[in-house]
Amino acid sequence: MLLSGIIAALTSLLLPIIILLLLLPNACYVVEQQHAVIIERLGKFNRIVNAGFHMKVPVIDRKAATVSLRTMKNGFGIDVKTQDNVTIGLEVSAQYHVSYDMGAGPADSGIYKSYYMLQEPVDQMRDFITDALRSSIPVYTLDEVFAKKDDIAKDVNATVSEQMAAYGFTLVSTLITKIALPTEVENSMNDINAAQRKRAAAQELAEADRIKRVTEATAEAEAMEKAGEGIANQRKAIALGIKDSLEIIQETGVGNDEANQLFMFTQWSEMMTEFARTGKTSTVVLPSDFSQSASMFEQMLAAGKVQNESKE
């Protein structure tokens, strides 16, 4: 009797301990940083707990969901048509997170809405973005889509952010990361760009050639002008020299005719000396009789005529 009483006492003492040990792991739990846990009691929302150590009533309470508060990314691709009827492929990337707004009460918080109000929030957000892009892209031409893709993405982000806020999500940003063109359109655009670059290069070369020609013509005109001035000054100096020489000769009492003949003879002699010095002539005409000035003058004229005929 005593032994059975002891066993019954130990059993009554150990049974609650065993039950407590079995239920304790289910009663205690830890919530990680940047996470929140939704607790339900008997199938009904009870509370939201944040990061740290917590306890719940076993069997009665349960962790309905663990919600991540970190920013997440989702990427997908869609096909859209531009205003000029070009079908393009867009690669879109969306960054989002559960709203941190706690609202007036737990049921108004972003955590509550993100779990209870939408079955597939990511798919729904993707549908919203797709619909917004397919509504906005057709008002732009292909070139405008490339030029304004960031503005288009900002407009889409603003529109979808309002829609997703009702479901407890904050859309941080929407990015159009790539615009894919049909092969024939891409080849055509490359050909157009190549043609434009060739045309620009041809225009630059033509302009450079024009500038070169104008510069050369200007330089040539200036050179000819300077050469003309030099020749004119040279002839003026020669004329003044001839005038001074004749005046000096006439002061000695020599007549005009004799002075002219003497000057012509002097010029002829200098010419022959220059021919001999340079060595650039193959024929030299000498007078047969230096005593007769008339004969010398006629021979000079004959020599000039022969030289002109040889050039022709």
Coordinates of N, CA and C in Angstrom, one line a residue, residues 74 76 117-131 160 163-164 167 169:
N74 N 11.8 42.0 -57.5 CA 11.2 41.0 -58.4 C 11.3 41.5 -59.8
F76 N 10.7 40.8 -64.1 CA 9.9 40.1 -65.1 C 10.0 40.8 -66.4
M117 N -5.0 40.7 -46.8 CA -5.8 41.3 -47.8 C -5.5 40.8 -49.2
L118 N -4.4 40.2 -49.4 CA -4.1 39.8 -50.8 C -3.4 38.4 -50.8
Q119 N -4.0 37.5 -51.6 CA -3.5 36.1 -51.6 C -2.1 36.0 -52.3
E120 N -1.9 36.7 -53.4 CA -0.6 36.6 -54.2 C -0.2 38.0 -54.4
P121 N 0.4 38.7 -53.4 CA 0.7 40.1 -53.6 C 1.8 40.4 -54.7
V122 N 2.8 39.5 -54.8 CA 3.8 39.7 -55.8 C 3.2 39.6 -57.2
D123 N 2.4 38.6 -57.5 CA 1.7 38.5 -58.8 C 0.8 39.7 -59.1
Q124 N 0.1 40.1 -58.0 CA -0.8 41.3 -58.2 C 0.0 42.5 -58.6
M125 N 1.1 42.7 -57.9 CA 2.0 43.9 -58.2 C 2.5 43.8 -59.6
R126 N 2.9 42.6 -60.0 CA 3.4 42.5 -61.4 C 2.3 42.8 -62.4
D127 N 1.1 42.4 -62.1 CA -0.1 42.7 -63.0 C -0.3 44.2 -63.1
F128 N -0.2 44.9 -61.9 CA -0.4 46.3 -61.9 C 0.6 47.0 -62.8
I129 N 1.9 46.6 -62.6 CA 3.0 47.3 -63.4 C 2.8 47.0 -64.9
T130 N 2.5 45.8 -65.2 CA 2.3 45.4 -66.6 C 1.1 46.2 -67.2
D131 N 0.0 46.4 -66.5 CA -1.1 47.1 -67.0 C -0.7 48.6 -67.2
V160 N 1.4 52.6 -59.5 CA 1.3 51.3 -58.8 C 1.5 51.4 -57.3
Q163 N -1.8 51.9 -55.7 CA -2.6 50.7 -55.7 C -2.1 49.6 -54.7
M164 N -0.8 49.5 -54.5 CA -0.2 48.5 -53.6 C -0.3 48.9 -52.2
Y167 N -2.8 47.4 -50.0 CA -2.6 46.0 -49.7 C -1.4 45.8 -48.7
F169 N 1.8 47.3 -49.0 CA 3.1 47.2 -49.6 C 3.5 48.6 -50.1

